[in-house]
Amino acid sequence: TFAIDREGKVITWNRAMEEMTGVSKEAMIGEGDFAYSVPFYGKKQQQLLDLVELGDIELNKIYHQVSRKGQKLYAETFTPALYGGRGATVWVTSAPLFDVQGRYIGAIESIRDISAQKHVEEERKRLQVQVIQTQKLEAIGTLAGGIAHDFNNILSPIIGYTEMVLERLSDAGTLRHDLEQVLAGAHRARELVKQILAFSRKGQEEPMAGVDISIIVEEVLKLLRASLPSTIQIRQSLEQGIAIVDATQIHQVLVNLCTNAASAMEGKGILDVSLARVHLTESELADVAVLSELKPGPYLKITVSDTGYGMDEETMQSIFEPYFTTKDVGKGTGLGLAVAHGIVKRHGGEITVSSAPGCGSIFAVYLPMALITVVPAKAERESLPRGSEHILLVDDESMLVNMEGKILELLGYVVTATTSPSEALASFQSRPQEFDLVFTDFTMPGLTGIELADEILRIRPDMPIILCTGFSEKITEESMKKKGIAGPIMKPLDKRRIAHLIRSVLDSPRQP
């Protein structure tokens, strides 16, 4: 705090002001109100009354925040002269003094350093924005899980009925070819559901395996071609190359990079995707800072380039940071590239980027190449395991019950099917020794699959039970094993999975 007389001369100057300004009391007494004597930078204090009468617009040219109560002025500003030039954000109170006749005789000014408080407030606002963003993502994840559940219920009969029709057709003919395309599309949709579940963090990660990355790239480009405008031209140049990866996660990386590139082109341009085998030497790795942690050796290089608006150097430094986005509010979460970068790093690889404003962008993904050969799956039909046991089949979706029941009957089983879990329980209670296995859905009205399984196991603790679900965050494989239940088995199920799954459960030793 300090005080001035009507001529603007300093008449008091306390120790706190000495510490903030670096100017002693002796040096200030009798001197004019210097620049660091906020809030009136360099203005004569005898004009205080005139300044108090200034409008808010004029005052806001000097201060970030101004308020008044009567003749008392409050202001917030950053003062660079304080603390030896280090500067500080301060909150200032300036109050005029009057004699008994009401004449102005000076003023008292109080200066409070609020730099730390300002920093805390800014951090609080940043965290608040981050919490809101996280809540949005959690809501999207929940929605994604619900969509995945419904989508799996739709896919199951498409896959099941198509497989059954194909079995009754000859090996040649246009109709068989068309149905095989339907089945291939349904399987691609099933992989898409896996990615939805991976996004919502509700799905289990696929095991790492040797995968031909060119197949993943082709699949991504087919998927994108259907969703991108025809004004975006897609070019591809792909070599074959094997890497030990989670195929679903690498699929996600490529989708994120390609959709990001398409967004940068704003509906028109060229998306160029290439895959090449490269051998990185120590000198090449040393020349590129972000590659310095990689080991010399063979890599697969996936390049995604666009002809979009490009980025400056400052933007490129931040693009892999969570929640960083250059898109307008509501048009991006700022997580796509961060997720892609994290996945690639977990696979022992790296992502580089080069760009310039107006010149488009080039992203390069490096994945360690595996020196193995992937044996293609045999085209001939597999002989599926069969049985003759009695199965109690429960699902509230009538289309699924009908489809799964037909598949089980074709495999030789006796099937009692129902869409009502309470009816299923009544049937089991009346003749518990008649059934050899219970195959039930998880999400059903009245009784959930878990509740139905609990009731059945009270009657027959040794009863084999398979729990099937399109999506649920409430059940895990570990919790099912503790109850003696085989599950959760994720939909959609095809004939091959059903055949092997049921035979595996029936042939496993049971402990009553």
Short mmCIF file of N, CA and C in Angstrom, two decimals, residues 176-343:
data_model
loop_
_atom_site.label_atom_id
_atom_site.label_comp_id
_atom_site.label_asym_id
_atom_site.label_seq_id
_atom_site.Cartn_x
_atom_site.Cartn_y
_atom_site.Cartn_z
N ARG A 176 -24.69 -68.00 -55.48
CA ARG A 176 -23.75 -68.32 -54.42
C ARG A 176 -22.71 -67.19 -54.26
N HIS A 177 -22.24 -66.68 -55.40
CA HIS A 177 -21.25 -65.60 -55.35
C HIS A 177 -21.84 -64.37 -54.66
N ASP A 178 -23.09 -64.04 -54.98
CA ASP A 178 -23.73 -62.86 -54.39
C ASP A 178 -23.90 -63.03 -52.88
N LEU A 179 -24.30 -64.23 -52.47
CA LEU A 179 -24.47 -64.48 -51.04
C LEU A 179 -23.15 -64.47 -50.29
N GLU A 180 -22.10 -64.91 -50.95
CA GLU A 180 -20.76 -64.85 -50.33
C GLU A 180 -20.35 -63.41 -50.10
N GLN A 181 -20.75 -62.51 -51.01
CA GLN A 181 -20.45 -61.09 -50.83
C GLN A 181 -21.25 -60.51 -49.66
N VAL A 182 -22.50 -60.98 -49.51
CA VAL A 182 -23.30 -60.56 -48.36
C VAL A 182 -22.61 -60.99 -47.07
N LEU A 183 -22.15 -62.24 -47.05
CA LEU A 183 -21.48 -62.77 -45.85
C LEU A 183 -20.19 -62.01 -45.56
N ALA A 184 -19.43 -61.70 -46.63
CA ALA A 184 -18.18 -60.95 -46.44
C ALA A 184 -18.47 -59.57 -45.88
N GLY A 185 -19.54 -58.93 -46.36
CA GLY A 185 -19.91 -57.62 -45.84
C GLY A 185 -20.32 -57.68 -44.38
N ALA A 186 -21.02 -58.74 -44.01
CA ALA A 186 -21.44 -58.90 -42.61
C ALA A 186 -20.24 -59.12 -41.70
N HIS A 187 -19.24 -59.88 -42.19
CA HIS A 187 -18.04 -60.09 -41.40
C HIS A 187 -17.26 -58.78 -41.24
N ARG A 188 -17.24 -57.94 -42.29
CA ARG A 188 -16.57 -56.64 -42.18
C ARG A 188 -17.30 -55.76 -41.16
N ALA A 189 -18.63 -55.84 -41.16
CA ALA A 189 -19.41 -55.09 -40.18
C ALA A 189 -19.11 -55.57 -38.76
N ARG A 190 -18.90 -56.88 -38.62
CA ARG A 190 -18.57 -57.42 -37.30
C ARG A 190 -17.24 -56.85 -36.81
N GLU A 191 -16.27 -56.70 -37.70
CA GLU A 191 -14.99 -56.11 -37.31
C GLU A 191 -15.16 -54.65 -36.93
N LEU A 192 -16.08 -53.97 -37.63
CA LEU A 192 -16.35 -52.57 -37.30
C LEU A 192 -16.92 -52.45 -35.90
N VAL A 193 -17.80 -53.38 -35.52
CA VAL A 193 -18.37 -53.38 -34.18
C VAL A 193 -17.27 -53.57 -33.14
N LYS A 194 -16.29 -54.42 -33.45
CA LYS A 194 -15.17 -54.61 -32.53
C LYS A 194 -14.46 -53.30 -32.28
N GLN A 195 -14.34 -52.48 -33.33
CA GLN A 195 -13.66 -51.20 -33.17
C GLN A 195 -14.51 -50.23 -32.36
N ILE A 196 -15.83 -50.30 -32.53
CA ILE A 196 -16.71 -49.46 -31.72
C ILE A 196 -16.53 -49.82 -30.25
N LEU A 197 -16.47 -51.13 -29.96
CA LEU A 197 -16.29 -51.57 -28.58
C LEU A 197 -14.91 -51.19 -28.07
N ALA A 198 -13.90 -51.25 -28.93
CA ALA A 198 -12.55 -50.86 -28.52
C ALA A 198 -12.52 -49.37 -28.19
N PHE A 199 -13.24 -48.56 -28.98
CA PHE A 199 -13.31 -47.13 -28.72
C PHE A 199 -13.95 -46.85 -27.37
N SER A 200 -15.04 -47.58 -27.09
CA SER A 200 -15.76 -47.35 -25.83
C SER A 200 -15.07 -48.03 -24.66
N ARG A 201 -13.92 -48.68 -24.91
CA ARG A 201 -13.11 -49.34 -23.89
C ARG A 201 -13.86 -50.47 -23.19
N LYS A 202 -14.81 -51.07 -23.89
CA LYS A 202 -15.57 -52.15 -23.28
C LYS A 202 -15.20 -53.50 -23.87
N GLY A 203 -14.43 -53.48 -24.94
CA GLY A 203 -14.08 -54.75 -25.58
C GLY A 203 -12.71 -55.22 -25.15
N GLN A 204 -12.47 -56.50 -25.30
CA GLN A 204 -11.16 -57.05 -24.96
C GLN A 204 -10.24 -56.91 -26.16
N GLU A 205 -8.98 -56.64 -25.89
CA GLU A 205 -8.02 -56.50 -26.97
C GLU A 205 -7.77 -57.85 -27.63
N GLU A 206 -7.63 -57.80 -28.95
CA GLU A 206 -7.33 -59.01 -29.68
C GLU A 206 -5.88 -59.41 -29.45
N PRO A 207 -5.56 -60.70 -29.47
CA PRO A 207 -4.17 -61.11 -29.29
C PRO A 207 -3.31 -60.68 -30.47
N MET A 208 -2.05 -60.43 -30.20
CA MET A 208 -1.11 -60.04 -31.25
C MET A 208 -0.82 -61.25 -32.14
N ALA A 209 -0.76 -61.02 -33.43
CA ALA A 209 -0.50 -62.12 -34.36
C ALA A 209 0.17 -61.56 -35.60
N GLY A 210 0.77 -62.45 -36.38
CA GLY A 210 1.37 -62.04 -37.64
C GLY A 210 0.29 -61.70 -38.65
N VAL A 211 0.29 -60.45 -39.12
CA VAL A 211 -0.76 -59.98 -40.02
C VAL A 211 -0.13 -59.31 -41.23
N ASP A 212 -0.70 -59.58 -42.41
CA ASP A 212 -0.29 -58.87 -43.62
C ASP A 212 -0.94 -57.48 -43.57
N ILE A 213 -0.13 -56.46 -43.34
CA ILE A 213 -0.66 -55.11 -43.13
C ILE A 213 -1.35 -54.58 -44.39
N SER A 214 -0.94 -55.06 -45.56
CA SER A 214 -1.57 -54.58 -46.80
C SER A 214 -3.06 -54.92 -46.82
N ILE A 215 -3.43 -56.04 -46.21
CA ILE A 215 -4.85 -56.44 -46.16
C ILE A 215 -5.64 -55.45 -45.30
N ILE A 216 -5.04 -55.03 -44.17
CA ILE A 216 -5.71 -54.05 -43.30
C ILE A 216 -5.88 -52.72 -44.03
N VAL A 217 -4.83 -52.29 -44.74
CA VAL A 217 -4.90 -51.01 -45.45
C VAL A 217 -5.99 -51.06 -46.52
N GLU A 218 -6.05 -52.16 -47.27
CA GLU A 218 -7.08 -52.29 -48.31
C GLU A 218 -8.48 -52.25 -47.69
N GLU A 219 -8.63 -52.90 -46.55
CA GLU A 219 -9.93 -52.93 -45.88
C GLU A 219 -10.35 -51.54 -45.43
N VAL A 220 -9.40 -50.78 -44.88
CA VAL A 220 -9.69 -49.42 -44.45
C VAL A 220 -10.10 -48.54 -45.62
N LEU A 221 -9.38 -48.65 -46.72
CA LEU A 221 -9.69 -47.81 -47.88
C LEU A 221 -11.04 -48.16 -48.49
N LYS A 222 -11.40 -49.45 -48.46
CA LYS A 222 -12.74 -49.84 -48.93
C LYS A 222 -13.81 -49.22 -48.04
N LEU A 223 -13.57 -49.25 -46.75
CA LEU A 223 -14.52 -48.68 -45.81
C LEU A 223 -14.65 -47.18 -46.01
N LEU A 224 -13.53 -46.50 -46.20
CA LEU A 224 -13.56 -45.05 -46.35
C LEU A 224 -14.15 -44.60 -47.68
N ARG A 225 -13.93 -45.39 -48.71
CA ARG A 225 -14.43 -45.01 -50.02
C ARG A 225 -15.94 -44.81 -50.01
N ALA A 226 -16.62 -45.63 -49.19
CA ALA A 226 -18.07 -45.53 -49.13
C ALA A 226 -18.54 -44.30 -48.35
N SER A 227 -17.68 -43.76 -47.49
CA SER A 227 -18.10 -42.64 -46.64
C SER A 227 -17.54 -41.29 -47.07
N LEU A 228 -16.45 -41.28 -47.84
CA LEU A 228 -15.86 -40.01 -48.27
C LEU A 228 -16.54 -39.51 -49.54
N PRO A 229 -16.60 -38.20 -49.72
CA PRO A 229 -17.20 -37.66 -50.96
C PRO A 229 -16.39 -38.07 -52.18
N SER A 230 -17.09 -38.20 -53.31
CA SER A 230 -16.43 -38.64 -54.55
C SER A 230 -15.41 -37.62 -55.04
N THR A 231 -15.47 -36.39 -54.51
CA THR A 231 -14.51 -35.36 -54.90
C THR A 231 -13.13 -35.57 -54.27
N ILE A 232 -13.03 -36.52 -53.33
CA ILE A 232 -11.73 -36.89 -52.78
C ILE A 232 -11.25 -38.14 -53.50
N GLN A 233 -10.14 -38.03 -54.18
CA GLN A 233 -9.57 -39.15 -54.92
C GLN A 233 -8.64 -39.95 -54.00
N ILE A 234 -8.80 -41.27 -54.01
CA ILE A 234 -7.96 -42.13 -53.18
C ILE A 234 -6.97 -42.88 -54.06
N ARG A 235 -5.69 -42.74 -53.75
CA ARG A 235 -4.64 -43.47 -54.46
C ARG A 235 -3.96 -44.42 -53.48
N GLN A 236 -3.57 -45.58 -53.96
CA GLN A 236 -2.89 -46.53 -53.09
C GLN A 236 -1.77 -47.24 -53.83
N SER A 237 -0.70 -47.51 -53.10
CA SER A 237 0.44 -48.27 -53.61
C SER A 237 0.92 -49.15 -52.47
N LEU A 238 0.63 -50.44 -52.54
CA LEU A 238 0.85 -51.31 -51.39
C LEU A 238 1.75 -52.49 -51.71
N GLU A 239 2.75 -52.68 -50.85
CA GLU A 239 3.55 -53.90 -50.86
C GLU A 239 3.06 -54.80 -49.73
N GLN A 240 3.27 -56.08 -49.87
CA GLN A 240 2.92 -56.99 -48.79
C GLN A 240 3.98 -56.91 -47.70
N GLY A 241 3.53 -57.05 -46.46
CA GLY A 241 4.47 -57.01 -45.34
C GLY A 241 3.80 -57.49 -44.08
N ILE A 242 4.49 -58.32 -43.30
CA ILE A 242 3.93 -58.92 -42.09
C ILE A 242 4.44 -58.18 -40.86
N ALA A 243 3.54 -57.94 -39.91
CA ALA A 243 3.91 -57.36 -38.62
C ALA A 243 3.12 -58.07 -37.53
N ILE A 244 3.70 -58.15 -36.34
CA ILE A 244 3.03 -58.75 -35.18
C ILE A 244 2.20 -57.65 -34.52
N VAL A 245 0.90 -57.65 -34.77
CA VAL A 245 0.06 -56.54 -34.32
C VAL A 245 -1.31 -57.03 -33.86
N ASP A 246 -2.01 -56.14 -33.18
CA ASP A 246 -3.44 -56.28 -32.94
C ASP A 246 -4.10 -55.67 -34.17
N ALA A 247 -4.68 -56.50 -35.02
CA ALA A 247 -5.20 -56.03 -36.30
C ALA A 247 -6.27 -54.96 -36.13
N THR A 248 -7.13 -55.10 -35.14
CA THR A 248 -8.20 -54.13 -34.92
C THR A 248 -7.63 -52.76 -34.56
N GLN A 249 -6.59 -52.74 -33.74
CA GLN A 249 -6.01 -51.45 -33.34
C GLN A 249 -5.29 -50.77 -34.51
N ILE A 250 -4.58 -51.54 -35.32
CA ILE A 250 -3.91 -50.94 -36.48
C ILE A 250 -4.95 -50.43 -37.46
N HIS A 251 -6.05 -51.15 -37.59
CA HIS A 251 -7.18 -50.68 -38.41
C HIS A 251 -7.63 -49.31 -37.90
N GLN A 252 -7.75 -49.17 -36.59
CA GLN A 252 -8.17 -47.91 -35.98
C GLN A 252 -7.18 -46.79 -36.27
N VAL A 253 -5.89 -47.09 -36.20
CA VAL A 253 -4.86 -46.08 -36.50
C VAL A 253 -5.05 -45.54 -37.91
N LEU A 254 -5.22 -46.45 -38.87
CA LEU A 254 -5.34 -46.04 -40.27
C LEU A 254 -6.62 -45.26 -40.51
N VAL A 255 -7.71 -45.68 -39.88
CA VAL A 255 -8.96 -44.93 -40.03
C VAL A 255 -8.79 -43.52 -39.49
N ASN A 256 -8.15 -43.38 -38.33
CA ASN A 256 -7.94 -42.05 -37.74
C ASN A 256 -7.09 -41.16 -38.64
N LEU A 257 -6.00 -41.71 -39.16
CA LEU A 257 -5.11 -40.92 -40.02
C LEU A 257 -5.80 -40.51 -41.32
N CYS A 258 -6.54 -41.45 -41.91
CA CYS A 258 -7.18 -41.16 -43.20
C CYS A 258 -8.35 -40.19 -43.05
N THR A 259 -9.16 -40.36 -42.01
CA THR A 259 -10.26 -39.42 -41.81
C THR A 259 -9.74 -38.03 -41.44
N ASN A 260 -8.63 -37.98 -40.72
CA ASN A 260 -8.01 -36.70 -40.40
C ASN A 260 -7.53 -36.01 -41.67
N ALA A 261 -6.94 -36.80 -42.57
CA ALA A 261 -6.48 -36.25 -43.85
C ALA A 261 -7.65 -35.76 -44.68
N ALA A 262 -8.74 -36.54 -44.71
CA ALA A 262 -9.91 -36.14 -45.49
C ALA A 262 -10.51 -34.85 -44.94
N SER A 263 -10.52 -34.73 -43.63
CA SER A 263 -11.04 -33.51 -43.00
C SER A 263 -10.21 -32.29 -43.38
N ALA A 264 -8.89 -32.48 -43.46
CA ALA A 264 -8.00 -31.37 -43.81
C ALA A 264 -8.20 -30.90 -45.24
N MET A 265 -8.75 -31.76 -46.10
CA MET A 265 -8.96 -31.39 -47.51
C MET A 265 -10.33 -30.76 -47.73
N GLU A 266 -11.17 -30.76 -46.70
CA GLU A 266 -12.48 -30.10 -46.75
C GLU A 266 -13.29 -30.51 -47.98
N GLY A 267 -13.28 -31.82 -48.25
CA GLY A 267 -14.18 -32.35 -49.28
C GLY A 267 -13.61 -32.45 -50.68
N LYS A 268 -12.37 -32.01 -50.92
CA LYS A 268 -11.83 -32.07 -52.28
C LYS A 268 -10.31 -32.18 -52.22
N GLY A 269 -9.75 -33.18 -52.92
CA GLY A 269 -8.30 -33.34 -52.96
C GLY A 269 -7.91 -34.78 -53.21
N ILE A 270 -6.67 -35.12 -52.89
CA ILE A 270 -6.14 -36.46 -53.15
C ILE A 270 -5.62 -37.04 -51.84
N LEU A 271 -6.14 -38.22 -51.49
CA LEU A 271 -5.66 -38.98 -50.34
C LEU A 271 -4.78 -40.09 -50.88
N ASP A 272 -3.50 -40.06 -50.54
CA ASP A 272 -2.53 -41.03 -51.07
C ASP A 272 -2.03 -41.90 -49.92
N VAL A 273 -2.22 -43.21 -50.06
CA VAL A 273 -1.80 -44.15 -49.02
C VAL A 273 -0.86 -45.18 -49.63
N SER A 274 0.30 -45.36 -49.02
CA SER A 274 1.26 -46.33 -49.53
C SER A 274 1.80 -47.19 -48.39
N LEU A 275 2.23 -48.38 -48.74
CA LEU A 275 2.85 -49.30 -47.78
C LEU A 275 4.10 -49.86 -48.43
N ALA A 276 5.22 -49.71 -47.76
CA ALA A 276 6.49 -50.16 -48.32
C ALA A 276 7.35 -50.80 -47.24
N ARG A 277 8.17 -51.76 -47.66
CA ARG A 277 9.15 -52.36 -46.74
C ARG A 277 10.42 -51.53 -46.80
N VAL A 278 10.91 -51.10 -45.64
CA VAL A 278 12.12 -50.28 -45.58
C VAL A 278 13.06 -50.86 -44.54
N HIS A 279 14.33 -50.55 -44.66
CA HIS A 279 15.33 -50.97 -43.68
C HIS A 279 15.99 -49.70 -43.13
N LEU A 280 15.76 -49.43 -41.85
CA LEU A 280 16.27 -48.22 -41.23
C LEU A 280 17.64 -48.48 -40.60
N THR A 281 18.61 -47.67 -40.99
CA THR A 281 19.96 -47.79 -40.44
C THR A 281 20.13 -46.87 -39.24
N GLU A 282 21.21 -47.03 -38.51
CA GLU A 282 21.47 -46.18 -37.34
C GLU A 282 21.56 -44.71 -37.73
N SER A 283 22.20 -44.43 -38.85
CA SER A 283 22.35 -43.03 -39.27
C SER A 283 21.00 -42.43 -39.66
N GLU A 284 20.15 -43.22 -40.32
CA GLU A 284 18.82 -42.72 -40.71
C GLU A 284 17.97 -42.44 -39.48
N LEU A 285 18.06 -43.31 -38.49
CA LEU A 285 17.29 -43.10 -37.26
C LEU A 285 17.80 -41.88 -36.50
N ALA A 286 19.11 -41.67 -36.51
CA ALA A 286 19.69 -40.53 -35.81
C ALA A 286 19.32 -39.21 -36.47
N ASP A 287 19.07 -39.22 -37.78
CA ASP A 287 18.75 -37.99 -38.50
C ASP A 287 17.34 -37.48 -38.19
N VAL A 288 16.46 -38.36 -37.74
CA VAL A 288 15.08 -37.96 -37.44
C VAL A 288 14.86 -38.13 -35.94
N ALA A 289 14.66 -37.03 -35.23
CA ALA A 289 14.63 -37.04 -33.76
C ALA A 289 13.59 -38.02 -33.22
N VAL A 290 12.39 -38.02 -33.79
CA VAL A 290 11.32 -38.86 -33.23
C VAL A 290 11.56 -40.34 -33.46
N LEU A 291 12.50 -40.68 -34.37
CA LEU A 291 12.80 -42.09 -34.64
C LEU A 291 13.99 -42.59 -33.84
N SER A 292 14.56 -41.72 -33.02
CA SER A 292 15.82 -42.07 -32.35
C SER A 292 15.68 -43.24 -31.39
N GLU A 293 14.47 -43.50 -30.89
CA GLU A 293 14.28 -44.60 -29.94
C GLU A 293 14.11 -45.95 -30.63
N LEU A 294 13.90 -45.95 -31.94
CA LEU A 294 13.74 -47.20 -32.67
C LEU A 294 15.09 -47.88 -32.88
N LYS A 295 15.03 -49.18 -33.04
CA LYS A 295 16.25 -49.94 -33.31
C LYS A 295 16.44 -50.12 -34.81
N PRO A 296 17.67 -50.15 -35.29
CA PRO A 296 17.89 -50.39 -36.71
C PRO A 296 17.30 -51.74 -37.12
N GLY A 297 16.80 -51.81 -38.36
CA GLY A 297 16.25 -53.07 -38.83
C GLY A 297 15.13 -52.86 -39.82
N PRO A 298 14.43 -53.95 -40.19
CA PRO A 298 13.36 -53.86 -41.19
C PRO A 298 12.06 -53.33 -40.58
N TYR A 299 11.43 -52.44 -41.31
CA TYR A 299 10.16 -51.86 -40.87
C TYR A 299 9.18 -51.81 -42.04
N LEU A 300 7.90 -51.74 -41.67
CA LEU A 300 6.86 -51.44 -42.64
C LEU A 300 6.52 -49.96 -42.49
N LYS A 301 6.57 -49.24 -43.59
CA LYS A 301 6.30 -47.80 -43.57
C LYS A 301 4.96 -47.54 -44.27
N ILE A 302 3.99 -47.09 -43.49
CA ILE A 302 2.68 -46.73 -44.05
C ILE A 302 2.64 -45.21 -44.14
N THR A 303 2.46 -44.69 -45.33
CA THR A 303 2.43 -43.25 -45.55
C THR A 303 1.03 -42.80 -45.92
N VAL A 304 0.51 -41.81 -45.21
CA VAL A 304 -0.80 -41.23 -45.51
C VAL A 304 -0.59 -39.74 -45.78
N SER A 305 -0.81 -39.34 -47.01
CA SER A 305 -0.60 -37.93 -47.37
C SER A 305 -1.88 -37.34 -47.94
N ASP A 306 -2.00 -36.03 -47.80
CA ASP A 306 -3.18 -35.34 -48.31
C ASP A 306 -2.77 -34.03 -48.96
N THR A 307 -3.71 -33.44 -49.68
CA THR A 307 -3.48 -32.16 -50.33
C THR A 307 -4.27 -31.06 -49.63
N GLY A 308 -4.39 -31.18 -48.30
CA GLY A 308 -5.17 -30.23 -47.52
C GLY A 308 -4.45 -28.95 -47.20
N TYR A 309 -4.95 -28.24 -46.18
CA TYR A 309 -4.43 -26.91 -45.87
C TYR A 309 -3.11 -26.92 -45.12
N GLY A 310 -2.68 -28.09 -44.63
CA GLY A 310 -1.37 -28.18 -43.99
C GLY A 310 -1.34 -27.58 -42.59
N MET A 311 -0.14 -27.62 -41.99
CA MET A 311 0.04 -27.14 -40.62
C MET A 311 1.34 -26.37 -40.50
N ASP A 312 1.37 -25.43 -39.55
CA ASP A 312 2.63 -24.75 -39.26
C ASP A 312 3.41 -25.55 -38.21
N GLU A 313 4.61 -25.12 -37.92
CA GLU A 313 5.50 -25.85 -37.02
C GLU A 313 4.92 -25.95 -35.61
N GLU A 314 4.31 -24.87 -35.14
CA GLU A 314 3.75 -24.87 -33.79
C GLU A 314 2.63 -25.90 -33.66
N THR A 315 1.78 -26.00 -34.67
CA THR A 315 0.69 -26.97 -34.64
C THR A 315 1.23 -28.39 -34.65
N MET A 316 2.24 -28.64 -35.47
CA MET A 316 2.81 -29.99 -35.55
C MET A 316 3.41 -30.44 -34.23
N GLN A 317 3.85 -29.49 -33.41
CA GLN A 317 4.42 -29.85 -32.11
C GLN A 317 3.36 -30.36 -31.14
N SER A 318 2.08 -30.08 -31.42
CA SER A 318 1.01 -30.39 -30.46
C SER A 318 -0.01 -31.41 -30.94
N ILE A 319 0.08 -31.85 -32.19
CA ILE A 319 -1.02 -32.63 -32.76
C ILE A 319 -1.23 -33.99 -32.09
N PHE A 320 -0.20 -34.54 -31.43
CA PHE A 320 -0.37 -35.83 -30.78
C PHE A 320 -0.75 -35.70 -29.30
N GLU A 321 -0.98 -34.46 -28.85
CA GLU A 321 -1.38 -34.25 -27.47
C GLU A 321 -2.88 -34.50 -27.31
N PRO A 322 -3.28 -35.20 -26.24
CA PRO A 322 -4.72 -35.42 -26.02
C PRO A 322 -5.48 -34.10 -25.94
N TYR A 323 -6.64 -34.07 -26.57
CA TYR A 323 -7.58 -32.95 -26.56
C TYR A 323 -7.12 -31.77 -27.42
N PHE A 324 -5.96 -31.89 -28.08
CA PHE A 324 -5.56 -30.81 -28.98
C PHE A 324 -6.26 -30.99 -30.31
N THR A 325 -6.90 -29.95 -30.81
CA THR A 325 -7.56 -30.03 -32.10
C THR A 325 -7.57 -28.66 -32.75
N THR A 326 -7.50 -28.66 -34.07
CA THR A 326 -7.60 -27.41 -34.82
C THR A 326 -9.01 -27.23 -35.37
N LYS A 327 -9.88 -28.20 -35.10
CA LYS A 327 -11.24 -28.14 -35.62
C LYS A 327 -12.10 -27.25 -34.74
N ASP A 328 -13.22 -26.79 -35.31
CA ASP A 328 -14.14 -25.95 -34.58
C ASP A 328 -14.77 -26.75 -33.44
N VAL A 329 -15.30 -26.02 -32.45
CA VAL A 329 -15.97 -26.66 -31.32
C VAL A 329 -17.10 -27.55 -31.83
N GLY A 330 -17.15 -28.77 -31.33
CA GLY A 330 -18.19 -29.70 -31.73
C GLY A 330 -17.85 -30.55 -32.93
N LYS A 331 -16.70 -30.27 -33.57
CA LYS A 331 -16.33 -31.02 -34.77
C LYS A 331 -15.15 -31.96 -34.56
N GLY A 332 -14.65 -32.04 -33.35
CA GLY A 332 -13.54 -32.95 -33.09
C GLY A 332 -13.24 -33.03 -31.61
N THR A 333 -12.79 -34.21 -31.15
CA THR A 333 -12.49 -34.39 -29.74
C THR A 333 -11.03 -34.11 -29.42
N GLY A 334 -10.17 -34.09 -30.45
CA GLY A 334 -8.75 -33.92 -30.19
C GLY A 334 -8.08 -35.19 -29.70
N LEU A 335 -8.70 -36.35 -29.95
CA LEU A 335 -8.14 -37.62 -29.46
C LEU A 335 -7.70 -38.55 -30.58
N GLY A 336 -8.14 -38.31 -31.81
CA GLY A 336 -7.85 -39.25 -32.91
C GLY A 336 -6.37 -39.51 -33.10
N LEU A 337 -5.57 -38.45 -33.24
CA LEU A 337 -4.14 -38.63 -33.46
C LEU A 337 -3.43 -39.08 -32.19
N ALA A 338 -3.92 -38.64 -31.03
CA ALA A 338 -3.32 -39.08 -29.77
C ALA A 338 -3.49 -40.59 -29.59
N VAL A 339 -4.69 -41.10 -29.91
CA VAL A 339 -4.95 -42.54 -29.83
C VAL A 339 -4.08 -43.29 -30.82
N ALA A 340 -4.00 -42.78 -32.05
CA ALA A 340 -3.18 -43.43 -33.08
C ALA A 340 -1.72 -43.50 -32.65
N HIS A 341 -1.22 -42.41 -32.10
CA HIS A 341 0.17 -42.36 -31.67
C HIS A 341 0.43 -43.36 -30.54
N GLY A 342 -0.50 -43.43 -29.59
CA GLY A 342 -0.35 -44.36 -28.48
C GLY A 342 -0.33 -45.81 -28.93
N ILE A 343 -1.21 -46.15 -29.87
CA ILE A 343 -1.26 -47.53 -30.39
C ILE A 343 0.03 -47.90 -31.09
#
